[in-house]
Coordinates of C-alpha atoms in Angstrom, one line a residue:
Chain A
X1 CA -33.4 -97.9 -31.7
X2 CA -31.6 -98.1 -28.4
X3 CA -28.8 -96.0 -28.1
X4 CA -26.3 -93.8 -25.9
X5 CA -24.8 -90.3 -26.5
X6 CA -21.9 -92.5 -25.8
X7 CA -22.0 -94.2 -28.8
X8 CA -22.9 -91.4 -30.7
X9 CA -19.8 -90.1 -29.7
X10 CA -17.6 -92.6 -30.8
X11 CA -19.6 -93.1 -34.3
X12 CA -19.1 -89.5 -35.0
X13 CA -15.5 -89.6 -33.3
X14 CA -14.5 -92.5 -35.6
X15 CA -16.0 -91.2 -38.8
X16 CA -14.1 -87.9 -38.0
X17 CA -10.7 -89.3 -37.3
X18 CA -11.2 -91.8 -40.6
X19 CA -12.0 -88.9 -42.7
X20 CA -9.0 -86.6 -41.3
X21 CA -6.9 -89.7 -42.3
X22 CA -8.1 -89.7 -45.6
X23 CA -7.9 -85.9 -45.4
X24 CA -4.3 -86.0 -45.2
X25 CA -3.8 -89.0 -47.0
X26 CA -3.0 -87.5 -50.6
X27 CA -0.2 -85.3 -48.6
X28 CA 1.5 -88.2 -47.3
X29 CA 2.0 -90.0 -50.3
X30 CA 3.0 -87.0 -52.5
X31 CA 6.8 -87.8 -52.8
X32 CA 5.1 -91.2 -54.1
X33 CA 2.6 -89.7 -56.6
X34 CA 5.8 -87.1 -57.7
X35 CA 7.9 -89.9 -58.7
X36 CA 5.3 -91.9 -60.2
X37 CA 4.2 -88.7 -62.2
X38 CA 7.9 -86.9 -62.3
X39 CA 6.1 -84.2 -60.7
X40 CA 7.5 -80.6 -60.7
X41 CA 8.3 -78.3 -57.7
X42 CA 5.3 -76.2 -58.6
X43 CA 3.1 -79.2 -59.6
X44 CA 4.1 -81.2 -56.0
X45 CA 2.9 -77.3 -54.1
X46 CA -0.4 -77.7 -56.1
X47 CA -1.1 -81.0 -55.1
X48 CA -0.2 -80.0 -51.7
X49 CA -2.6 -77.2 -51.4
X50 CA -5.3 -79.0 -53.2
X51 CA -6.3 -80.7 -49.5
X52 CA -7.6 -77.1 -48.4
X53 CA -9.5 -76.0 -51.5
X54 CA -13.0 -77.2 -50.6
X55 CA -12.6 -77.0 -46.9
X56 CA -14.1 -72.7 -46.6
X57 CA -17.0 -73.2 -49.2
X58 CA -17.2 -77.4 -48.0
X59 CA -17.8 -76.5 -44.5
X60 CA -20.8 -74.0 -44.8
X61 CA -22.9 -76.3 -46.7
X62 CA -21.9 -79.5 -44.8
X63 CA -22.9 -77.4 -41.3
X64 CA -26.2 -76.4 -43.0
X65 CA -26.9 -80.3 -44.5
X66 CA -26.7 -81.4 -41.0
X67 CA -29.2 -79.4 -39.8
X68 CA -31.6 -80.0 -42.2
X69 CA -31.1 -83.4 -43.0
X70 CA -29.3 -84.6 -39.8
X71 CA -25.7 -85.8 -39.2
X72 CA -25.9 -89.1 -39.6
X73 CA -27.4 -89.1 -43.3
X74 CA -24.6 -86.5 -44.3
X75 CA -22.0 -87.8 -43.0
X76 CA -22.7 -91.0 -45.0
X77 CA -22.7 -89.5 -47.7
X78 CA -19.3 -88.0 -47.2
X79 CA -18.1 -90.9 -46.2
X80 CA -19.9 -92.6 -49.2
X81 CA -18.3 -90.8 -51.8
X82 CA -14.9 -89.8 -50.6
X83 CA -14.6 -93.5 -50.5
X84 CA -16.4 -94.2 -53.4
X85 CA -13.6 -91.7 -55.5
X86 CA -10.8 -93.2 -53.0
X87 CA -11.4 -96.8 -54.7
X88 CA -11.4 -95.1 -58.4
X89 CA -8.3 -92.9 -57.8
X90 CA -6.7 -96.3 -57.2
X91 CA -7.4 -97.5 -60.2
X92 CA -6.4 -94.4 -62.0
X93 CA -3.5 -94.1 -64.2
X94 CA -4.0 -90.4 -65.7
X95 CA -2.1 -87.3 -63.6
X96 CA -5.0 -84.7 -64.4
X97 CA -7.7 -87.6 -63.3
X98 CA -6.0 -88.5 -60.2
X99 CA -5.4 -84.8 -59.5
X100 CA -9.3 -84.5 -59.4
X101 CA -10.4 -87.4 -57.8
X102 CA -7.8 -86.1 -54.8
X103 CA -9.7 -82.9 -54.4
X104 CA -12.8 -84.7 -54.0
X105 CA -11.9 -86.6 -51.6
X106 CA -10.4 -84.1 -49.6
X107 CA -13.9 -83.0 -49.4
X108 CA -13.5 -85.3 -46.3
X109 CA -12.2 -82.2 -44.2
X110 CA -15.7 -81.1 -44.6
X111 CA -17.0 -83.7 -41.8
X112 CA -15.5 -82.1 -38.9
X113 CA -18.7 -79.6 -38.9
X114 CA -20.7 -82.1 -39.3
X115 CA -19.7 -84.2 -36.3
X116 CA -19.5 -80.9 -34.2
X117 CA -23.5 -80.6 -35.5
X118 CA -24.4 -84.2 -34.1
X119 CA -22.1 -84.0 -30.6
X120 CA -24.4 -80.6 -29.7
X121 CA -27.2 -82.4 -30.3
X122 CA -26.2 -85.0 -27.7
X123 CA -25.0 -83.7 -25.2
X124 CA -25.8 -80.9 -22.0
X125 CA -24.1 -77.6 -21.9
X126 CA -22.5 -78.9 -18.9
X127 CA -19.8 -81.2 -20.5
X128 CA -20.3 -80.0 -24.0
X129 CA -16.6 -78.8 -23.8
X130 CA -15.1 -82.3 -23.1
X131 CA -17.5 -84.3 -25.4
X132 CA -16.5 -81.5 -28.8
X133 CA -13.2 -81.6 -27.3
X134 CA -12.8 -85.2 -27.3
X135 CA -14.7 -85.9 -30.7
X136 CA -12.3 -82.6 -32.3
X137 CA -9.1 -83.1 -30.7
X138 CA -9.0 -87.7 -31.5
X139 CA -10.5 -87.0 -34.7
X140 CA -8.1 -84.4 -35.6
X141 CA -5.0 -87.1 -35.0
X142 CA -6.4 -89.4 -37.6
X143 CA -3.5 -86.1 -39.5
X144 CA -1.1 -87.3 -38.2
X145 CA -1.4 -90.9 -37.8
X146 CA -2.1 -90.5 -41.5
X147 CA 1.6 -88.8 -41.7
X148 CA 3.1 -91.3 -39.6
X149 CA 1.6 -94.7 -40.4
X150 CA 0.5 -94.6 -44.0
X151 CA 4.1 -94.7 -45.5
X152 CA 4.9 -97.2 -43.2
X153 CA 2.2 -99.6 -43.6
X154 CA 2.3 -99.1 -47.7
X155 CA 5.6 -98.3 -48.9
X156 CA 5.3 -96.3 -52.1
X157 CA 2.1 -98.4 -52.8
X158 CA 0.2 -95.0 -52.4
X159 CA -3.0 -96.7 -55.1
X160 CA -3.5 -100.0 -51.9
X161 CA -3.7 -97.2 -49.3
X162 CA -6.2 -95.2 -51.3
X163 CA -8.3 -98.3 -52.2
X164 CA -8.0 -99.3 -48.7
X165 CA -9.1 -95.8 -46.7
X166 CA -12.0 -96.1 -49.3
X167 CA -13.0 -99.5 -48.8
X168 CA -12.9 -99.1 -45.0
X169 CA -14.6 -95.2 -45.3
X170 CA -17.7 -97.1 -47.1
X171 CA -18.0 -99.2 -43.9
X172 CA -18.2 -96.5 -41.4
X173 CA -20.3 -95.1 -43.7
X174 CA -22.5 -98.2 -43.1
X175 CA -22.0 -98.0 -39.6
X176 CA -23.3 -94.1 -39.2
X177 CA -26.3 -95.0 -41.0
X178 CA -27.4 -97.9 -38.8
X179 CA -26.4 -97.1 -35.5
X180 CA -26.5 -93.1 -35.8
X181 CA -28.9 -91.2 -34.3
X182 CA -29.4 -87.2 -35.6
X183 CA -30.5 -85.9 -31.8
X184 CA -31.6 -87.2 -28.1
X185 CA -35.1 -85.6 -28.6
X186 CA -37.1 -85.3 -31.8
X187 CA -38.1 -81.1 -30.4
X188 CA -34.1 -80.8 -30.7
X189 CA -33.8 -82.1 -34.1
X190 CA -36.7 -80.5 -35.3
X191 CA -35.6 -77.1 -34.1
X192 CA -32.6 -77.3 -36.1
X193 CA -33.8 -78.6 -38.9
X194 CA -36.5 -75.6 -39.1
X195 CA -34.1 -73.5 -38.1
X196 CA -31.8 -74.0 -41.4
X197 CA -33.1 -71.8 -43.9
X198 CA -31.8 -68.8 -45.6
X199 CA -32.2 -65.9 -43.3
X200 CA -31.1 -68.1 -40.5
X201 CA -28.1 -68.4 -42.2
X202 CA -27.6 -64.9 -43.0
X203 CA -28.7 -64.4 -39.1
X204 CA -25.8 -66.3 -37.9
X205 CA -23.2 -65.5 -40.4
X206 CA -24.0 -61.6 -39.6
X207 CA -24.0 -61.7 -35.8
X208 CA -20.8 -60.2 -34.3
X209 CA -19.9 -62.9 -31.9
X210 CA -20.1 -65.5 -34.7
X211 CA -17.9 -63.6 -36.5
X212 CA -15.6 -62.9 -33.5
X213 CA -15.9 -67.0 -32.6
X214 CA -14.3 -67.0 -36.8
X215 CA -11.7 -65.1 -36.4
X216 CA -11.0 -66.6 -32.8
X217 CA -11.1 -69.6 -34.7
X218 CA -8.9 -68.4 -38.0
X219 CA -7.0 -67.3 -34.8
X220 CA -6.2 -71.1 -33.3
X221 CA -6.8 -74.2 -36.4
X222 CA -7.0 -71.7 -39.2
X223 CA -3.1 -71.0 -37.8
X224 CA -2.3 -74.6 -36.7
X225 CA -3.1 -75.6 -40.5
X226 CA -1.0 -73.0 -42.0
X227 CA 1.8 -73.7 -39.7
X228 CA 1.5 -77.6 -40.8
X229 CA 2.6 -76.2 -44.2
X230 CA 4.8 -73.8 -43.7
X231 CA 7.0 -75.5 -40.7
X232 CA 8.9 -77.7 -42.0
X233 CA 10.0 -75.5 -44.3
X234 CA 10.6 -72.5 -41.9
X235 CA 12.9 -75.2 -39.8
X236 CA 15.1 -76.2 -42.8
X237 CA 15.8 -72.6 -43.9
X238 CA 15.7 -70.8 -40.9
X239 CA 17.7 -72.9 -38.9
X240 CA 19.8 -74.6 -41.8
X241 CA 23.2 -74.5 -39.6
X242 CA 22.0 -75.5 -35.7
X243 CA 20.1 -78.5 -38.0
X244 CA 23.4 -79.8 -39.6
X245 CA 25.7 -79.0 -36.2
X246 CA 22.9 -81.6 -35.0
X247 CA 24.4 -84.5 -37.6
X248 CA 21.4 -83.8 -40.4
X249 CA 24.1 -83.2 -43.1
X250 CA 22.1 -85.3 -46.4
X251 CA 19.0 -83.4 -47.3
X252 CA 17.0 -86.4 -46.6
X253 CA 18.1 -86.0 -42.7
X254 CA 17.6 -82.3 -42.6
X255 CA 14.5 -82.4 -43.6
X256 CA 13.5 -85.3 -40.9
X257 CA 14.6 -82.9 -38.1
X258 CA 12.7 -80.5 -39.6
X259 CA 9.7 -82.1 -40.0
X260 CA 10.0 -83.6 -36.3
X261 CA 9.8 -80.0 -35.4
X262 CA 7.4 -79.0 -37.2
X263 CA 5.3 -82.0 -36.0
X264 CA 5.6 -81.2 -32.7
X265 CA 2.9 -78.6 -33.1
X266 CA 0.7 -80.6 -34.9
X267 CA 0.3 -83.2 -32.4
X268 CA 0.2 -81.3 -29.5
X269 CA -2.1 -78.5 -30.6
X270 CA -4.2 -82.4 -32.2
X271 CA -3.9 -83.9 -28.5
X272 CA -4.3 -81.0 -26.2
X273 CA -7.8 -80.1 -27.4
X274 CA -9.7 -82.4 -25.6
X275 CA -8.1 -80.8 -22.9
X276 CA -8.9 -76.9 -24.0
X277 CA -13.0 -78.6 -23.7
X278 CA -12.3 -79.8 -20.4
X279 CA -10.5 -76.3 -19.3
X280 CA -14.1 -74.6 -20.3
X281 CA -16.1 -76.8 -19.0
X282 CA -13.9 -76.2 -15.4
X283 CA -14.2 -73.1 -16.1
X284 CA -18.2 -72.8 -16.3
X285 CA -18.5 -75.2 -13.2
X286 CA -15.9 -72.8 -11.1
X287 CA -17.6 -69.5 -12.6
X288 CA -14.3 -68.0 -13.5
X289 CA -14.3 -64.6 -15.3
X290 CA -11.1 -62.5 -14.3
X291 CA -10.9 -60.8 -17.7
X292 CA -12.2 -57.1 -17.9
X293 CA -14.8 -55.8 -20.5
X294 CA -15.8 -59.5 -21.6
X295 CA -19.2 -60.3 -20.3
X296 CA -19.4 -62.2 -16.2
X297 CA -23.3 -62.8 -15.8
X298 CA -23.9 -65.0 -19.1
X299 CA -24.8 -68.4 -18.8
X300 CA -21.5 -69.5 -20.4
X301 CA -19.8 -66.1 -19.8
X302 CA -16.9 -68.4 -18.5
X303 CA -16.5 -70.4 -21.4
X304 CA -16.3 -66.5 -23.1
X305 CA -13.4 -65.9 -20.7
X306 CA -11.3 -69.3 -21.0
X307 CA -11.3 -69.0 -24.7
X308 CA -10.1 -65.1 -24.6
X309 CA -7.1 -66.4 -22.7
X310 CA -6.4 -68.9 -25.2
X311 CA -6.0 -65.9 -27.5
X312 CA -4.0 -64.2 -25.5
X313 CA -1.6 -66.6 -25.2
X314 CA -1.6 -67.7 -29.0
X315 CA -0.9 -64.2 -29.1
X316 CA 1.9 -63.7 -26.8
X317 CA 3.9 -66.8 -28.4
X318 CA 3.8 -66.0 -32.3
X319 CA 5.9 -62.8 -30.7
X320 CA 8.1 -65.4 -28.4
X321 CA 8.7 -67.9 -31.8
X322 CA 10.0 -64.8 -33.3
X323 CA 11.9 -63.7 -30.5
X324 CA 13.3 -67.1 -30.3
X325 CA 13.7 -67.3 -34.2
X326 CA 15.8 -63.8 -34.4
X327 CA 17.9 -65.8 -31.1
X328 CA 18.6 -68.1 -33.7
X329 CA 18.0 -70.1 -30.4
X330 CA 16.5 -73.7 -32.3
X331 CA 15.9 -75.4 -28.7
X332 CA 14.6 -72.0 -27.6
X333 CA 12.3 -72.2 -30.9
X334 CA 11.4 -75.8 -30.4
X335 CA 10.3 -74.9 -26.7
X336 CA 8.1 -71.8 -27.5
X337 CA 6.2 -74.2 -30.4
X338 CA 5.8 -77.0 -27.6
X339 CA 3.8 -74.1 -25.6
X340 CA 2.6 -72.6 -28.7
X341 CA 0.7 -75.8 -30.1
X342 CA -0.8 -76.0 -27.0
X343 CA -2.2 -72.6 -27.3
X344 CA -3.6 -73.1 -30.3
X345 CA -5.2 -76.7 -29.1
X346 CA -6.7 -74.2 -26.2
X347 CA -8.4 -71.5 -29.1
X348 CA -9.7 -74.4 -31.0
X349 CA -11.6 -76.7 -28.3
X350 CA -12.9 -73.2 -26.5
X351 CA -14.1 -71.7 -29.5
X352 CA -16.1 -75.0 -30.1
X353 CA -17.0 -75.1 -26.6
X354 CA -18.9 -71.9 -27.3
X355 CA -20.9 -72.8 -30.4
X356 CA -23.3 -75.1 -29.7
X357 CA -24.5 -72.8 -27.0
X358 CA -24.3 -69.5 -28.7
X359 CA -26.4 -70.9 -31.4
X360 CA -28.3 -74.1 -29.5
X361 CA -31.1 -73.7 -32.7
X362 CA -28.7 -73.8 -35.6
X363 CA -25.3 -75.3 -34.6
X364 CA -24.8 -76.9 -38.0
X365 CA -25.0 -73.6 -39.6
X366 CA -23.2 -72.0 -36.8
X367 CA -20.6 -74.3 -36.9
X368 CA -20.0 -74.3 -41.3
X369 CA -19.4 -70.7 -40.8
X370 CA -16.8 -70.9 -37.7
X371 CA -15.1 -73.8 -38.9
X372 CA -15.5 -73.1 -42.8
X373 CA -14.3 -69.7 -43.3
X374 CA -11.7 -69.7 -41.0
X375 CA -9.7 -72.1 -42.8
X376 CA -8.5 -69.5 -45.2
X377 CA -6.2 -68.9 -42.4
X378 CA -4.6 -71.7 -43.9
X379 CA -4.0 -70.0 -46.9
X380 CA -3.3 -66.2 -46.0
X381 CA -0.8 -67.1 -43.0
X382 CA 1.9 -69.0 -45.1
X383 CA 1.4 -66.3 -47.7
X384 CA 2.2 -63.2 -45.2
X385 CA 4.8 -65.3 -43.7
X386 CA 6.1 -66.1 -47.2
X387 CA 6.6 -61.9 -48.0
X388 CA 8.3 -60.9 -45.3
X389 CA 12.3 -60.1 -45.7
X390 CA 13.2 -61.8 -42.2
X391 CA 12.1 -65.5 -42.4
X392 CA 11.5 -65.2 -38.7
X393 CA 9.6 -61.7 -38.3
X394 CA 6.3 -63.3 -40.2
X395 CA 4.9 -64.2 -36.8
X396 CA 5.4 -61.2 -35.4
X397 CA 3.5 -58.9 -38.1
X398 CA 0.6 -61.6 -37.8
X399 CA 0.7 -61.0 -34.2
X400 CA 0.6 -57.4 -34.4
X401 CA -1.4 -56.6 -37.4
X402 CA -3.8 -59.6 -37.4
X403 CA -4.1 -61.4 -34.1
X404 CA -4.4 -58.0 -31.9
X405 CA -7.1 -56.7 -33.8
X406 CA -9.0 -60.1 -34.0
X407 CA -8.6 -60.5 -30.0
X408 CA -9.7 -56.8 -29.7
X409 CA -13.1 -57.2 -31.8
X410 CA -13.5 -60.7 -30.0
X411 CA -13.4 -58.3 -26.6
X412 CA -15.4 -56.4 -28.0
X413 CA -18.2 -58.6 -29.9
X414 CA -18.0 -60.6 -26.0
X415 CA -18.7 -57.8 -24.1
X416 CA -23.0 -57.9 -23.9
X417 CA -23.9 -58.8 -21.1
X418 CA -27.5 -59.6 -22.4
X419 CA -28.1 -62.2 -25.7
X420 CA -24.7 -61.2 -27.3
X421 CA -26.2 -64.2 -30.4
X422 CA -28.8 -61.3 -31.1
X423 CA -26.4 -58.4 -31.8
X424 CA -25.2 -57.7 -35.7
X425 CA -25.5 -56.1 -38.4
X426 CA -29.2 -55.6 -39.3
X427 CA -30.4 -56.6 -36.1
X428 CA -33.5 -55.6 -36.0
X429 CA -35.0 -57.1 -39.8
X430 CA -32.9 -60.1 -39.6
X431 CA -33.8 -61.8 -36.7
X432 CA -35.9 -65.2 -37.3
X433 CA -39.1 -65.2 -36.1
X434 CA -39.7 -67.5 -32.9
X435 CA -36.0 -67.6 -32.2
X436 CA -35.4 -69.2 -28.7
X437 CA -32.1 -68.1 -26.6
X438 CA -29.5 -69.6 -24.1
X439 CA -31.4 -70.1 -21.6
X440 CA -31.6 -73.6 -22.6
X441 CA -28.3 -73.9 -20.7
Chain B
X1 CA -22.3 -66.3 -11.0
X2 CA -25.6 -66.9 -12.8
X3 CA -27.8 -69.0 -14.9
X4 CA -28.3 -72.7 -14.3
X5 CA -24.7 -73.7 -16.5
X6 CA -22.6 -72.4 -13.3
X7 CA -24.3 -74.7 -10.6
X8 CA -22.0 -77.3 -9.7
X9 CA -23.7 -81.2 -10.2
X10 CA -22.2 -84.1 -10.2
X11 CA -21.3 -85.2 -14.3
X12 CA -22.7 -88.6 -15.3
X13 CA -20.6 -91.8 -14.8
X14 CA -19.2 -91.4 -19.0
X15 CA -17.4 -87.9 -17.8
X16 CA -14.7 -89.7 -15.7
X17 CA -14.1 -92.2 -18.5
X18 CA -14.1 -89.6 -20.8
X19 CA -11.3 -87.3 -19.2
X20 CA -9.4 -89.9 -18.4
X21 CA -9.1 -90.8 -22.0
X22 CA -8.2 -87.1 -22.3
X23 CA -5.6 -87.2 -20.1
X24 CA -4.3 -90.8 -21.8
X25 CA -4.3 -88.6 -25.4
X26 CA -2.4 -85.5 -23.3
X27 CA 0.3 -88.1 -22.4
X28 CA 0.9 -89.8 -25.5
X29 CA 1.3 -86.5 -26.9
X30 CA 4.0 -85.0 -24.4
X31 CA 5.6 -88.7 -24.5
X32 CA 5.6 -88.7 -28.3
X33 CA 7.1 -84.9 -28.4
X34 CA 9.8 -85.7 -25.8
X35 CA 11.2 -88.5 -27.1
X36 CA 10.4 -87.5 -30.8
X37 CA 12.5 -84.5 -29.5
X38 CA 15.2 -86.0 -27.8
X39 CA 16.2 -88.0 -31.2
X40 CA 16.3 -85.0 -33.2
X41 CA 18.1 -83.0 -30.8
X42 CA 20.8 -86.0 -30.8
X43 CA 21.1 -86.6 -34.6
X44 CA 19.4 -89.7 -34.8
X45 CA 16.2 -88.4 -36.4
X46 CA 12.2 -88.1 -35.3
X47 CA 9.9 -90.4 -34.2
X48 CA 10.8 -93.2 -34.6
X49 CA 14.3 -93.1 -35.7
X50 CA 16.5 -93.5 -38.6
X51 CA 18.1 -90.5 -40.7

């Protein structure tokens, strides 16, 4: 078959943004689905959590699936049967049945490793920044078109929406299997398919920059999806007053401004990423390294750099959004998030800048354990913010008790100057036979 | 610098397209935030309007 990595972008690009859409789609018909049902407070939380429950455990197998069977026969089938469940949940009339069938499909959330797998095996370490970043960061907005268009389109006809992202998901599904192709060369696929066995696995998921690149990652979307939840909420109770001196006085109103923003970070840290891709990939050409400690003679050492900047700055503004917050300065607040979403957009497209080329052999594995794990960000951030007395101070202890530790270890973990993939715990027993290194870059 | 990933070469002709479409995405996003922005800072809601 005839094909272009071009195309191969957009098939895994479309795929990805489809199955963020249907991802998100349970979320934004839940005031729907709570009326229908007469949903409780606690119930309508459950269902809203339920979208991250199979993303930590999801992603590992998904990365692993790709390598050994190849991205475009797994992503089918993600796309097979999220849609597959999507047409029966619309068909469904039972709370406890339609609870289920949500969770599967938000098995969907599972793709993005998947398409991360297939883009690495497309394209040269030269622009691998912009191609991740451009498949991550227009996939990622299929969120929040899902957010913003899905009511609109459908009303409260939540069951038409699902049957229709399912219908359309078995299409794409179609489409990845025809036109898809796993790798550019066969030696490429074949390496990674080989590659994905057990103490591979355990190789990877015990090596300290893959475990740095986690928490760098936890650090950036595992933050960006946490602060998707908690947000909107933080807005309306921490800034109840400034909202209703803005003319939000029915509760319907204040929780529109708060949501706008809260969205604000969504969609920029969604948009920006691309960018974040393109910042690495500058930074490689230019062969900037200005930090100290982190390693300058690697073959991506300035990839290493860019995306210790990014957590830097991700840093520096969870202390600004508290500063702001304790201001009770809401413009002030709404200003720091603008710069903070585009932080975060900067710590997820460098991170996946980096992993294809830490691990060229196994970058599905690689990638189910970056992008897997870290998700439980999702879940720990909201729960820390949550706990503290000041409703504004949460960022700050993350900051200081998380994030400085995480960007120390990432200094740290960065810091060989020679093979930094082949240093971990159990080194010496662990390391597959007839591994290859970078210096396919 | 070293290793081959530092030389400069020219990209192939998709890279141009490619950040320009990044650069479209980067605008929609600072346009949608602005005037998403503006709205809510003058009562009348988010993107795109009603309250």
């Amino acid at each position: 078959m005839k094909t272009h990595k071009v195309e191969q972008l957009v098939i895994a690009t479309v795929g990805f943004f489809w199955c963020f859409l249907m991802w998100f789609s349970t979320a934004a018909f839940s005031p729907s689905i709570a009326n229908h049902y007469n949903l409780s407070l606690a119930a309508l939380g459950l269902l809203a959590s339920s979208a991250i429950w199979m993303a930590p455990i999801g992603r590992i197998v998904a990365g692993w699936a790709a390598d050994r069977f190849g991205a475009p026969r797994t992503f089918a089938t993600i796309l097979a049967v999220c849609g597959l469940v999507s047409i029966a949940s619309a068909y469904t009339t039972d709370y406890d049945i339609l609870f289920i069938e949500r969770v599967i499909v938000a098995i969907a959330g599972v793709s993005f490793v998947v398409g991360i797998q297939h883009v690495a095996q497309w394209f040269e370490p030269d622009e691998i920044g912009t191609a991740e970043g451009l498949y991550a960061g227009t996939g990622n907005v299929g969120a929040g078109v899902g957010a913003l268009l899905l009511p609109r389109i459908f009303g409260l006809d939540y069951q038409a929406a699902f049957l229709w992202l399912g219908v359309i998901a078995l299409g794409i599904a179609a489409w990845y299997l025809l036109r898809g192709e796993a790798a550019k060369h066969e030696k490429v696929r074949a390496t990674a398919r080989q590659s994905a066995d057990f103490r591979g696995t355990v190789f990877v998921w015990t090596r300290y920059i893959a475990i740095a690149l986690m928490l760098a990652y936890a650090m950036s979307f595992g933050l960006e999806i946490a602060m998707n939840a908690w947000l909107p909420g933080y807005f309306t109770r921490g800034f109840h007053e400034a909202i209703l001196a803005l003319g939000f006085t029915s509760i319907a109103g204040v929780q529109i401004a708060a949501g706008t923003f809260a969205a604000v970070q969504s969609f920029t840290a969604s948009l920006f990423r691309p960018f974040s891709g393109f910042m690495s990939d500058l930074f490689q050409r230019r062969g900037w390294t200005p930090l100290p400690m982190i390693a300058r003679t690697l073959p991506y050492a300035p990839r290493l750099h860019w995306l210790a900047i990014s957590l830097l700055l991700i840093t520096l503004s969870m202390v600004a959004f508290t500063v702001a917050g304790l201001m009770n300065s809401l413009p002030l607040s709404v200003m720091v998030l603008v710069a903070f979403g585009i932080f975060v957009s900067f710590g997820t497209g460098g991170t996946f800048a980096l992993v294809p080329l830490l691990f060229p052999d196994r970058p599905g594995v690689a990638a189910g354990f970056i992008g897997g794990v870290s998700t439980a960000g999702g879940i720990v951030y909201p729960l820390v913010f949550a706990h503290v007395g000041n409703i504004h101070m949460g960022y700050l202890y993350i900051a200081l008790f998380m994030f400085i530790p995480f960007t120390l270890f990432y200094f740290w973990a960065a810091r060989y100057e020679h093979h930094p993939e082949d240093h971990g715990i159990g080194e010496n027993w662990l390391k597959p036979r007839g591994e290859t290194v970078v210096e396919k870059a | 610098m070293h290793g081959n990933d530092t030389q400069v070469k020219s990209h192939e002709p998709w890279y141009k397209y490619g950040v320009a479409f990044m650069f479209f995405e980067m605008f929609i996003a600072i346009a949608v935030s602005a005037y998403s922005l503006y709205m809510a800072f003058h009562g009348l809601g988010g993107f795109p309007g009603k309250h």
